[in-house]
CSV table of C-alpha atoms in Angstrom, one decimal:
chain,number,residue,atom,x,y,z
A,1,UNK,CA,118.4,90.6,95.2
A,2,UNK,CA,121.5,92.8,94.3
A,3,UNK,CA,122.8,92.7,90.8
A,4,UNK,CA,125.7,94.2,88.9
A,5,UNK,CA,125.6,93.8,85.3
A,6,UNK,CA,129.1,94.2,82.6
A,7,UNK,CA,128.7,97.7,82.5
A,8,UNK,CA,128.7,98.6,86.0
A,9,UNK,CA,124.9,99.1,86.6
A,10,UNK,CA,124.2,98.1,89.8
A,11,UNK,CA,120.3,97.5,90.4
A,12,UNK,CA,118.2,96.1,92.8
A,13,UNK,CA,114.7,93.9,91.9
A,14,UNK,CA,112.3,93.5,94.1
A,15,UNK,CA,108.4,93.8,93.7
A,16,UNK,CA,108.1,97.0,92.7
A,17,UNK,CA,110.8,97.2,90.1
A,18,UNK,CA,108.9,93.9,88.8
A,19,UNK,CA,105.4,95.7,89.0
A,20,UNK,CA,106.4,98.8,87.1
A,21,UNK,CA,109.6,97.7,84.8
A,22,UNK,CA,112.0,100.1,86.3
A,23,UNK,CA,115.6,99.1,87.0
A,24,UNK,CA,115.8,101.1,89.9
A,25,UNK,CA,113.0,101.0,93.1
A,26,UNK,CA,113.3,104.9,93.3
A,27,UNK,CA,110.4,106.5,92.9
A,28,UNK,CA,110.1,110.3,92.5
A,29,UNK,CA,106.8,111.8,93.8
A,30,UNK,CA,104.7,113.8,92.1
A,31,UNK,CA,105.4,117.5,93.6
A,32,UNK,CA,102.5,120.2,92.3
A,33,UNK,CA,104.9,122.8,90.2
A,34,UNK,CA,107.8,120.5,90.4
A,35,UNK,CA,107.5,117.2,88.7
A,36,UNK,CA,107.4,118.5,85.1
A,37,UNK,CA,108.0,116.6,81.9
A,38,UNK,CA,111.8,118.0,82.4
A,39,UNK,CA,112.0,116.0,85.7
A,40,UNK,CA,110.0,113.3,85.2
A,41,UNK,CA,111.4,112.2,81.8
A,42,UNK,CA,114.9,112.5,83.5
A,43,UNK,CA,114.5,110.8,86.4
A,44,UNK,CA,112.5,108.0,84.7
A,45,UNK,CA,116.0,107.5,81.9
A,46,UNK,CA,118.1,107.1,85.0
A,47,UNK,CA,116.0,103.7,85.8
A,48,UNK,CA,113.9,104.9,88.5
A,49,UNK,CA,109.5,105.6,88.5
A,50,UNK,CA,109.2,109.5,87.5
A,51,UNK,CA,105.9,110.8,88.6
A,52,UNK,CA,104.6,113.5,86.7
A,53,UNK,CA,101.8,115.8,89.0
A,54,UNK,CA,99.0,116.4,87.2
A,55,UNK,CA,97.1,118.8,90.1
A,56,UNK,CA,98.3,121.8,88.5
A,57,UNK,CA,97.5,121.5,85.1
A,58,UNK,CA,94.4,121.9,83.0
A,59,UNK,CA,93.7,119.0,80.8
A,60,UNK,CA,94.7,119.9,77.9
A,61,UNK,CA,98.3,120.6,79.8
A,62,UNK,CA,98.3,117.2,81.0
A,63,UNK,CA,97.8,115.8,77.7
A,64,UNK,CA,100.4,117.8,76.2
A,65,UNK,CA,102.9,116.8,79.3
A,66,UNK,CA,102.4,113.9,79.0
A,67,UNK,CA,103.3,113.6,75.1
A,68,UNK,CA,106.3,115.8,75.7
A,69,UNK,CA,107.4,113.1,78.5
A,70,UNK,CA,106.7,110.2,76.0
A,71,UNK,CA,109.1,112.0,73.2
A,72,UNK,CA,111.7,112.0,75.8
A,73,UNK,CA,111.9,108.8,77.1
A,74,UNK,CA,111.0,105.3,76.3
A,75,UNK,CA,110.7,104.0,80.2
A,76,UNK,CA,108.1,103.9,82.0
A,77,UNK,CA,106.6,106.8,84.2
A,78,UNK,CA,103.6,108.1,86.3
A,79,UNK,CA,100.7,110.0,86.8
A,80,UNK,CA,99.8,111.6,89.9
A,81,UNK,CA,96.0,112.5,90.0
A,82,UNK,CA,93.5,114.0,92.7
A,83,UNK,CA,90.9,111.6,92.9
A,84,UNK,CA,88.8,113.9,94.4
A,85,UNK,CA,88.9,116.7,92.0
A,86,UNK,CA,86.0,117.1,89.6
A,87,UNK,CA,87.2,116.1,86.6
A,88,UNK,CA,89.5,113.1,87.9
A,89,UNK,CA,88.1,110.9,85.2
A,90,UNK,CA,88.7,113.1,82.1
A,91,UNK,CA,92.3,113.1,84.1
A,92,UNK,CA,91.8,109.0,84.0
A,93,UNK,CA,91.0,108.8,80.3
A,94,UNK,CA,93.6,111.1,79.1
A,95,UNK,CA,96.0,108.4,81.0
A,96,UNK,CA,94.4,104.9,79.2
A,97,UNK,CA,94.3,106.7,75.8
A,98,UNK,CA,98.2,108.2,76.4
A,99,UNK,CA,99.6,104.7,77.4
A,100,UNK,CA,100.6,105.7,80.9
A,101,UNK,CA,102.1,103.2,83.1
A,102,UNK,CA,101.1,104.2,86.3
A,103,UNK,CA,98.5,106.6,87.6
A,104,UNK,CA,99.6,107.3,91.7
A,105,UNK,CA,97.2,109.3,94.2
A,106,UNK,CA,97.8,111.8,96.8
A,107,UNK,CA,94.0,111.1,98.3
A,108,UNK,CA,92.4,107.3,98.1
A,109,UNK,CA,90.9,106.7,94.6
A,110,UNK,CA,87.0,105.0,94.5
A,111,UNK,CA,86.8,101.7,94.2
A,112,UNK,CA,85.1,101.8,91.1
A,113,UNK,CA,88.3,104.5,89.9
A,114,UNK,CA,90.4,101.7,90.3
A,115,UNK,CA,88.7,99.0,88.3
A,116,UNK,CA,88.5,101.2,85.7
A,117,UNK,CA,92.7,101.9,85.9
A,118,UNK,CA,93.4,98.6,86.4
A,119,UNK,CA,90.8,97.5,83.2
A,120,UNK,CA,93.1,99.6,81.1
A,121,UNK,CA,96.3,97.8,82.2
A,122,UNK,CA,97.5,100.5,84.5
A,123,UNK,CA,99.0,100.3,87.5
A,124,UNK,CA,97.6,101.9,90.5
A,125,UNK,CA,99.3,103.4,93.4
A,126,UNK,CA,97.8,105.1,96.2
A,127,UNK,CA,99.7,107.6,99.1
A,128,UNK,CA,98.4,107.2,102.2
A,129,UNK,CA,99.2,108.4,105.6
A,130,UNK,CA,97.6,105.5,107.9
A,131,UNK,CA,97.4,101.6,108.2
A,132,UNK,CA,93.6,101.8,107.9
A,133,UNK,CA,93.6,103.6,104.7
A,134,UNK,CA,96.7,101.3,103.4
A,135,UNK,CA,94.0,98.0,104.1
A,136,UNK,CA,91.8,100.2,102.3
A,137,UNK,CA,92.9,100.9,99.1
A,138,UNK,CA,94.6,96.7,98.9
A,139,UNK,CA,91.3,95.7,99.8
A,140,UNK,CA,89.6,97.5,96.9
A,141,UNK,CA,92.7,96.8,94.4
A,142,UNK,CA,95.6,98.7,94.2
A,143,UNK,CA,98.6,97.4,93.2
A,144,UNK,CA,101.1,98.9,95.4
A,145,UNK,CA,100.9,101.5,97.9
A,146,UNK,CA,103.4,104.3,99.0
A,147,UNK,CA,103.5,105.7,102.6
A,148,UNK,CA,104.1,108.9,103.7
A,149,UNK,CA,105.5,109.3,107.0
A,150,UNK,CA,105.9,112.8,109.1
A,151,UNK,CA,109.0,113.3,107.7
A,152,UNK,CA,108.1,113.8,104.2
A,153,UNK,CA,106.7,117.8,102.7
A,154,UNK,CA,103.4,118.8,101.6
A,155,UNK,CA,100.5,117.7,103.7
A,156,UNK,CA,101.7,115.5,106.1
A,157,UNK,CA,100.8,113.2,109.1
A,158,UNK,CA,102.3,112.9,112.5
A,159,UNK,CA,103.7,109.2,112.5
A,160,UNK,CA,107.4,108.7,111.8
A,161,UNK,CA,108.5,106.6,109.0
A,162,UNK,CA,110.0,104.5,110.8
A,163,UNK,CA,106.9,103.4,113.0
A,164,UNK,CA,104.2,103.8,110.0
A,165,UNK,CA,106.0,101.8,107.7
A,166,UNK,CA,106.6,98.4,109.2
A,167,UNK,CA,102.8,98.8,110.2
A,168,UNK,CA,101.6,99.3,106.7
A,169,UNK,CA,104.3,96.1,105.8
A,170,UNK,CA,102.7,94.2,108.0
A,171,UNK,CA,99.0,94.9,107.1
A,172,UNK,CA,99.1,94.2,103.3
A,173,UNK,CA,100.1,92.1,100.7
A,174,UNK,CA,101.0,94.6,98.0
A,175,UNK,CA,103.9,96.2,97.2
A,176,UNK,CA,105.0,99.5,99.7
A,177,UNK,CA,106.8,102.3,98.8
A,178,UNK,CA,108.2,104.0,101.6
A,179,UNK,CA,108.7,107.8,101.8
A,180,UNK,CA,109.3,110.6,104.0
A,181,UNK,CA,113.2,111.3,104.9
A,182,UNK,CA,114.7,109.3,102.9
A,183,UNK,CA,117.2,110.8,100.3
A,184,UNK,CA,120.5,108.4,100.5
A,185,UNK,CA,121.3,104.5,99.5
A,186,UNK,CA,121.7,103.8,103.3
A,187,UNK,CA,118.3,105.1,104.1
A,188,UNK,CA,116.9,102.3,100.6
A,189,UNK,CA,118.4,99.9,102.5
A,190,UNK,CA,116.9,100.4,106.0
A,191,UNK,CA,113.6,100.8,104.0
A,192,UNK,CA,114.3,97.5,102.0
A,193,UNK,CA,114.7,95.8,105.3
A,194,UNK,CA,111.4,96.9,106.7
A,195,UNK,CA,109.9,94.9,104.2
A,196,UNK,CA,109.0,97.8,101.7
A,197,UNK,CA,109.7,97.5,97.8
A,198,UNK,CA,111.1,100.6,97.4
A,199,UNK,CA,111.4,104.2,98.7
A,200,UNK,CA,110.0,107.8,97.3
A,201,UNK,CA,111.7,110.7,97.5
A,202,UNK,CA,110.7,114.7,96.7
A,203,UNK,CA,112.7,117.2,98.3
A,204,UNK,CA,115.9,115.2,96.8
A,205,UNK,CA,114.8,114.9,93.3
A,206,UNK,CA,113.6,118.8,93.9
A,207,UNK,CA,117.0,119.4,94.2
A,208,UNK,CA,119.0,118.2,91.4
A,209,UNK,CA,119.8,120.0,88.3
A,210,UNK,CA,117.1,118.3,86.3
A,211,UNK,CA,114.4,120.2,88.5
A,212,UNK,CA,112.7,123.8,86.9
A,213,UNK,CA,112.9,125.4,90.1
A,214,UNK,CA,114.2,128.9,90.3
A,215,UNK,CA,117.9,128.7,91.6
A,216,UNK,CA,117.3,131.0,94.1
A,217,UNK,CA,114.7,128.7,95.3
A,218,UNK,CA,117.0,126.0,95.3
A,219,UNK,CA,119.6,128.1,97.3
A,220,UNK,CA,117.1,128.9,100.0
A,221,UNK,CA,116.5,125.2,100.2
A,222,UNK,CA,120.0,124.1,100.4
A,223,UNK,CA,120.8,126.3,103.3
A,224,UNK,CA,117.9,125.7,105.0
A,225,UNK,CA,118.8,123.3,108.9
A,226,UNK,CA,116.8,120.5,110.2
A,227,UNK,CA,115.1,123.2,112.5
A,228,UNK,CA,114.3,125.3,110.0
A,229,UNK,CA,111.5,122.9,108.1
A,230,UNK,CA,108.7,123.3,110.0
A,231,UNK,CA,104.5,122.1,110.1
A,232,UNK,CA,101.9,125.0,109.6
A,233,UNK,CA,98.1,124.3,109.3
A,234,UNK,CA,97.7,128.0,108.4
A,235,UNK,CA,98.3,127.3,104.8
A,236,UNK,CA,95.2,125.1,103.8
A,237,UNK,CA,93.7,123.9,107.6
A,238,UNK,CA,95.6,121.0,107.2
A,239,UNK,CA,99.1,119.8,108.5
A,240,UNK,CA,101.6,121.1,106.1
A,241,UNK,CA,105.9,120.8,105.9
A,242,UNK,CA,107.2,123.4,104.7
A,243,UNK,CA,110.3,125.2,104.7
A,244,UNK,CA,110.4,128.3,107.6
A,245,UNK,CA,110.4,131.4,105.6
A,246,UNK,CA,108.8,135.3,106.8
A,247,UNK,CA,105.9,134.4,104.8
A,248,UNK,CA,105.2,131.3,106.8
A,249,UNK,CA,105.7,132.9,110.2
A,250,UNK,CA,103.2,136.2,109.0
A,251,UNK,CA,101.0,133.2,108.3
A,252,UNK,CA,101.3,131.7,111.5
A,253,UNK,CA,100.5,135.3,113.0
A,254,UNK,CA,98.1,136.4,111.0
A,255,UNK,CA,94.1,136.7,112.1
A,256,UNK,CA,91.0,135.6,110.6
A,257,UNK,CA,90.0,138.7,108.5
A,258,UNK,CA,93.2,139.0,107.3
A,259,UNK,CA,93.4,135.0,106.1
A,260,UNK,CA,90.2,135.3,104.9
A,261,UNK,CA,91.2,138.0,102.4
A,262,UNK,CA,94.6,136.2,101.7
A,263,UNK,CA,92.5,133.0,100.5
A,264,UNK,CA,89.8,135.3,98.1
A,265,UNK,CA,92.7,137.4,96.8
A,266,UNK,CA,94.7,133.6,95.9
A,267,UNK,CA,91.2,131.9,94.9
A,268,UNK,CA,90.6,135.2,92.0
A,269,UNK,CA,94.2,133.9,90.6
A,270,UNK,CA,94.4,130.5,90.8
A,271,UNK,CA,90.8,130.5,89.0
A,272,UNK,CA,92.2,133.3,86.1
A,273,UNK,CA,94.8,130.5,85.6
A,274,UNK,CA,93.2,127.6,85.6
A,275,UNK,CA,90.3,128.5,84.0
A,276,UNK,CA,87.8,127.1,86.6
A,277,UNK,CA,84.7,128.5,87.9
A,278,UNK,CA,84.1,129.8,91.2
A,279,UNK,CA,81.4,127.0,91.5
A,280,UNK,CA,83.9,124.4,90.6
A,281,UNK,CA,86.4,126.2,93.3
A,282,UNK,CA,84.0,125.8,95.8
A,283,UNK,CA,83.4,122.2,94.5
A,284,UNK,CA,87.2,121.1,95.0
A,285,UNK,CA,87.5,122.9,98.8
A,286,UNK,CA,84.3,121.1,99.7
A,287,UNK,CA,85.9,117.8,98.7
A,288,UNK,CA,89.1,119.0,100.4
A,289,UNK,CA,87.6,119.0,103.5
A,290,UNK,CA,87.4,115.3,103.9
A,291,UNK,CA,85.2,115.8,107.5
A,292,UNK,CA,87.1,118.2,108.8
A,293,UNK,CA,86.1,121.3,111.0
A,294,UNK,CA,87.6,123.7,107.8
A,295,UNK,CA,86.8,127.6,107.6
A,296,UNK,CA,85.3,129.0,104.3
A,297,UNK,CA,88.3,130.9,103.9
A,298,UNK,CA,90.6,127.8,104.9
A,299,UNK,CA,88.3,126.0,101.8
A,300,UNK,CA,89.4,128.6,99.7
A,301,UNK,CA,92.8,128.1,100.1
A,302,UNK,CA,92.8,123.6,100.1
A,303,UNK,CA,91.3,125.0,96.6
A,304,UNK,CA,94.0,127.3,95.8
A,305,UNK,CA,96.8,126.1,97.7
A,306,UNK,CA,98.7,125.8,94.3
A,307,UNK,CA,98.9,129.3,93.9
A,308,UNK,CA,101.1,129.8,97.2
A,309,UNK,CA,103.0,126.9,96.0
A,310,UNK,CA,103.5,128.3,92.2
A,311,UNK,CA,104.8,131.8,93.3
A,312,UNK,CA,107.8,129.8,94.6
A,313,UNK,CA,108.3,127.1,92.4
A,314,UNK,CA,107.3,129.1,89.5
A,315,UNK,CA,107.9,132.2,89.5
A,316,UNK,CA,111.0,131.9,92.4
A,317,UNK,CA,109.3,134.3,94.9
A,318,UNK,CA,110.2,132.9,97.9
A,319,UNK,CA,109.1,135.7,99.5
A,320,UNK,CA,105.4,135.3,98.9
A,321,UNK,CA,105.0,132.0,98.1
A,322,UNK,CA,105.3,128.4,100.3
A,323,UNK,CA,108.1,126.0,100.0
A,324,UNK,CA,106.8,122.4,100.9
A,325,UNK,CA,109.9,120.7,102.3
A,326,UNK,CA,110.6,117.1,103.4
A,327,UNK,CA,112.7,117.3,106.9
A,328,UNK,CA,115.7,116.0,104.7
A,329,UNK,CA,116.3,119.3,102.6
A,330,UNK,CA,118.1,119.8,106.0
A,331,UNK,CA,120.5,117.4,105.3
A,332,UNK,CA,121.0,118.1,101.4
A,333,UNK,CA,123.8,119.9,100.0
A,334,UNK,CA,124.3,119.7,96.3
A,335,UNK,CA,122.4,119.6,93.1
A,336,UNK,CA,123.4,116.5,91.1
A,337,UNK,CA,121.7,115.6,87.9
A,338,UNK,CA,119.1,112.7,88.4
A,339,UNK,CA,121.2,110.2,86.5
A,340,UNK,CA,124.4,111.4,89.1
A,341,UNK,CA,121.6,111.2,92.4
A,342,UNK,CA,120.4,107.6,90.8
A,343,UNK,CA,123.9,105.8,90.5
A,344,UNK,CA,124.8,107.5,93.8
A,345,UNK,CA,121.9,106.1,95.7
A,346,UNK,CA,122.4,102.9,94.1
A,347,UNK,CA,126.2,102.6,94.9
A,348,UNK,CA,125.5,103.6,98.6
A,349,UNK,CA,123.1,101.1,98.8
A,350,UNK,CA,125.3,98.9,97.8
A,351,UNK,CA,128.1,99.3,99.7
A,352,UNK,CA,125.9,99.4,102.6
A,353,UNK,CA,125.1,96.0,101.8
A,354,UNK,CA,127.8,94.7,101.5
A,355,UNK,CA,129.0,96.3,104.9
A,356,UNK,CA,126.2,94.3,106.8
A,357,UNK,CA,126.6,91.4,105.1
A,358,UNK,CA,130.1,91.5,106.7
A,359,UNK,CA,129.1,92.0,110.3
A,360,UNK,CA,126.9,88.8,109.5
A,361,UNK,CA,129.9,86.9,108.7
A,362,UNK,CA,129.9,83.2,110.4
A,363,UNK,CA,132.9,83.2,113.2
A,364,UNK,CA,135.7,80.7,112.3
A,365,UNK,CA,135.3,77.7,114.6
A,366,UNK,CA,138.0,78.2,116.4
A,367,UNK,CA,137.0,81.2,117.4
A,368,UNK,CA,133.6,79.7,118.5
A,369,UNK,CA,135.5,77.1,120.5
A,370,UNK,CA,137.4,79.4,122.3
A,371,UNK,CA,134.6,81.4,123.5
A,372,UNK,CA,132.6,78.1,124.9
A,373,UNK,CA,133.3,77.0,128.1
A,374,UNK,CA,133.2,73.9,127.9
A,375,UNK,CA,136.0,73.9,125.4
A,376,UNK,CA,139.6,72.5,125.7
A,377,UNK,CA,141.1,75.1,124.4
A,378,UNK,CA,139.2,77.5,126.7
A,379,UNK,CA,141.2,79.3,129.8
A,380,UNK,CA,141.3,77.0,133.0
A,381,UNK,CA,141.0,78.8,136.2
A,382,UNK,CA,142.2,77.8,139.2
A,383,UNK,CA,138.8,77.2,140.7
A,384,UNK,CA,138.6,74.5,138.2
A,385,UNK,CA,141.9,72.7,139.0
């Protein structure tokens, strides 16, 4: 499955590099803020699947990133979409009439969304948190899926990787992408041997030099510990990884009233900048709320969530805004370029290969004799004459 061609590029096929045409089964996620035409178009000419996030745009700005990724690049690269925002199929048309790949989804897409993608020739790839909605989204024709254990940032579930993913493996036929804490080549491999067909990754591609985010930003994730990524649900209502900052704890403290006035005051701006109306606000939260018990104020916020995200990632206010973090950023250290992280990952995952393949090697005979016995050349005690 391992290949190294005359100029050193070391790649790995399997059924997701097949599905997609990448050389590389790295994916980078589609991180709201983050995964701009910079990032995307970079990762995506170092041989992996760049994702470009399309929640936080306006449609005209996704049509324009989307261009400006094309004129970068010549590989192939994705879309992520909301399927339960309003205008999710103005988002899908822009994607068929642009020539886009791949169109991935944070929340399951309809059935008939689907049919419609995978009419146009694109490829579709749902996240998912759970077996059930994995069988799901196969059943009603995805192509791949990718998997999001507890590990990974942004709203998040409570199942390790590690136990979620060979479930998922197990329960469908399609291509998995496995993600949440994974950020090396060793970690590809362990994935790989799951059964999965490749592994996403966020906080890592966040944190290379081909990422817009404010340095400072990027300073506050790099000395961030394991124990300082935590979950809040006072965000949105929903589970959400996020780096541990004052903001997050006043969160954590703060009352209704006071969360209730935080969500209006973030609603006003996200809808001045996005152009949407407070009907269409109210629209999105309700769809947010997916059956769950959620607040009017926590509505507001699942609406407007971007906004907290944006003064971060944006703007580099890390003291107002939220920091979604994967529990690797813990772990993270440097800033290489995508092409550097790529090559990296690869060569690691290589090596690490290579070092199991050795503990695999068959035991020279005589070695095997020597260990049986009933061998002649076995040890004869003196309890068998």
């Amino acid at each position: 499955m391992g290949e190294t061609s005359e100029t050193g590029d070391i790649s790995i096929r399997t059924p997701l590099t097949d599905l997609v045409g990448v050389r590389h089964p790295l994916v980078q996620t589609g991180m709201g803020w983050v995964a701009g035409p910079r990032l995307v178009s970079a990762t995506a000419n170092a041989g992996a699947l760049g994702i470009l996030a399309s929640a936080t745009m306006t449609v005209p700005e996704l049509r324009a990133a989307v261009r400006e990724v094309t004129s970068r690049t010549d590989a192939p690269f994705g879309v992520n979409l909301r399927a339960d925002a309003g205008d999710a199929a103005e988002r899908v048309r822009i994607i068929v009439e642009e020539g886009v790949g791949v169109a991935s989804f944070a929340l399951a897409p309809s059935r008939e969304l689907i049919a419609r993608l995978k009419d146009a020739g694109v490829v579709v790839i749902p996240s998912v948190g759970a077996r059930r909605h994995a069988e799901k989204v196969a059943a009603w024709g995805a192509d791949a899926v990718l998997v999001q254990g507890g590990e990974g940032g942004g709203h998040t579930g409570d199942v390790a990787t590690t136990v979620l993913l060979p479930q998922v493996v197990d329960a469908v036929d399609i291509p998995v992408i496995a993600a949440g804490g994974f950020h090396d080549g060793r970690g590809l491999v362990a994935a790989l041997a799951y059964g999965a067909a490749g592994i996403g990754m966020g906080t890592r591609f966040l944190l290379t030099s081909d990422s817009t985010v404010p340095d400072a930003v990027k300073a506050r994730y790099l000395a961030a510990s394991v124990k300082d990524v935590t979950v809040s649900t006072k965000v949105d209502g929903l589970p959400h990884r996020m780096l541990r900052t004052d903001l997050v704890d006043s969160l954590e403290r703060s009352g209704r009233a006071m969360a209730l006035l935080r969500a209006v005051r973030h609603a006003a701006a996200f809808r001045r900048l996005s152009g949407l109306s407070w009907a269409r606000l109210a629209r999105d939260g309700r769809a947010m709320k997916h059956g769950k018990e959620l607040t009017w104020s926590q509505m507001l916020l699942a609406a407007n969530t971007p906004m907290m995200l944006r003064a971060a990632m944006v703007e580099g206010r890390a003291d107002l805004g939220v920091m979604a973090s994967g529990q690797v950023a813990g772990v993270i250290d440097d800033l290489p370029s995508c092409a550097e992280l790529v090559e990296r990952v690869m060569t690691e995952a290589l090596r690490t290969r290579q070092n199991l393949a050795a503990l695999t090697t068959p035991t020279p005979p005589t070695t095997l004799a020597a260990l049986s016995p009933l061998s002649p050349l076995s040890p004869v005690t003196s309890e068998q004459g």
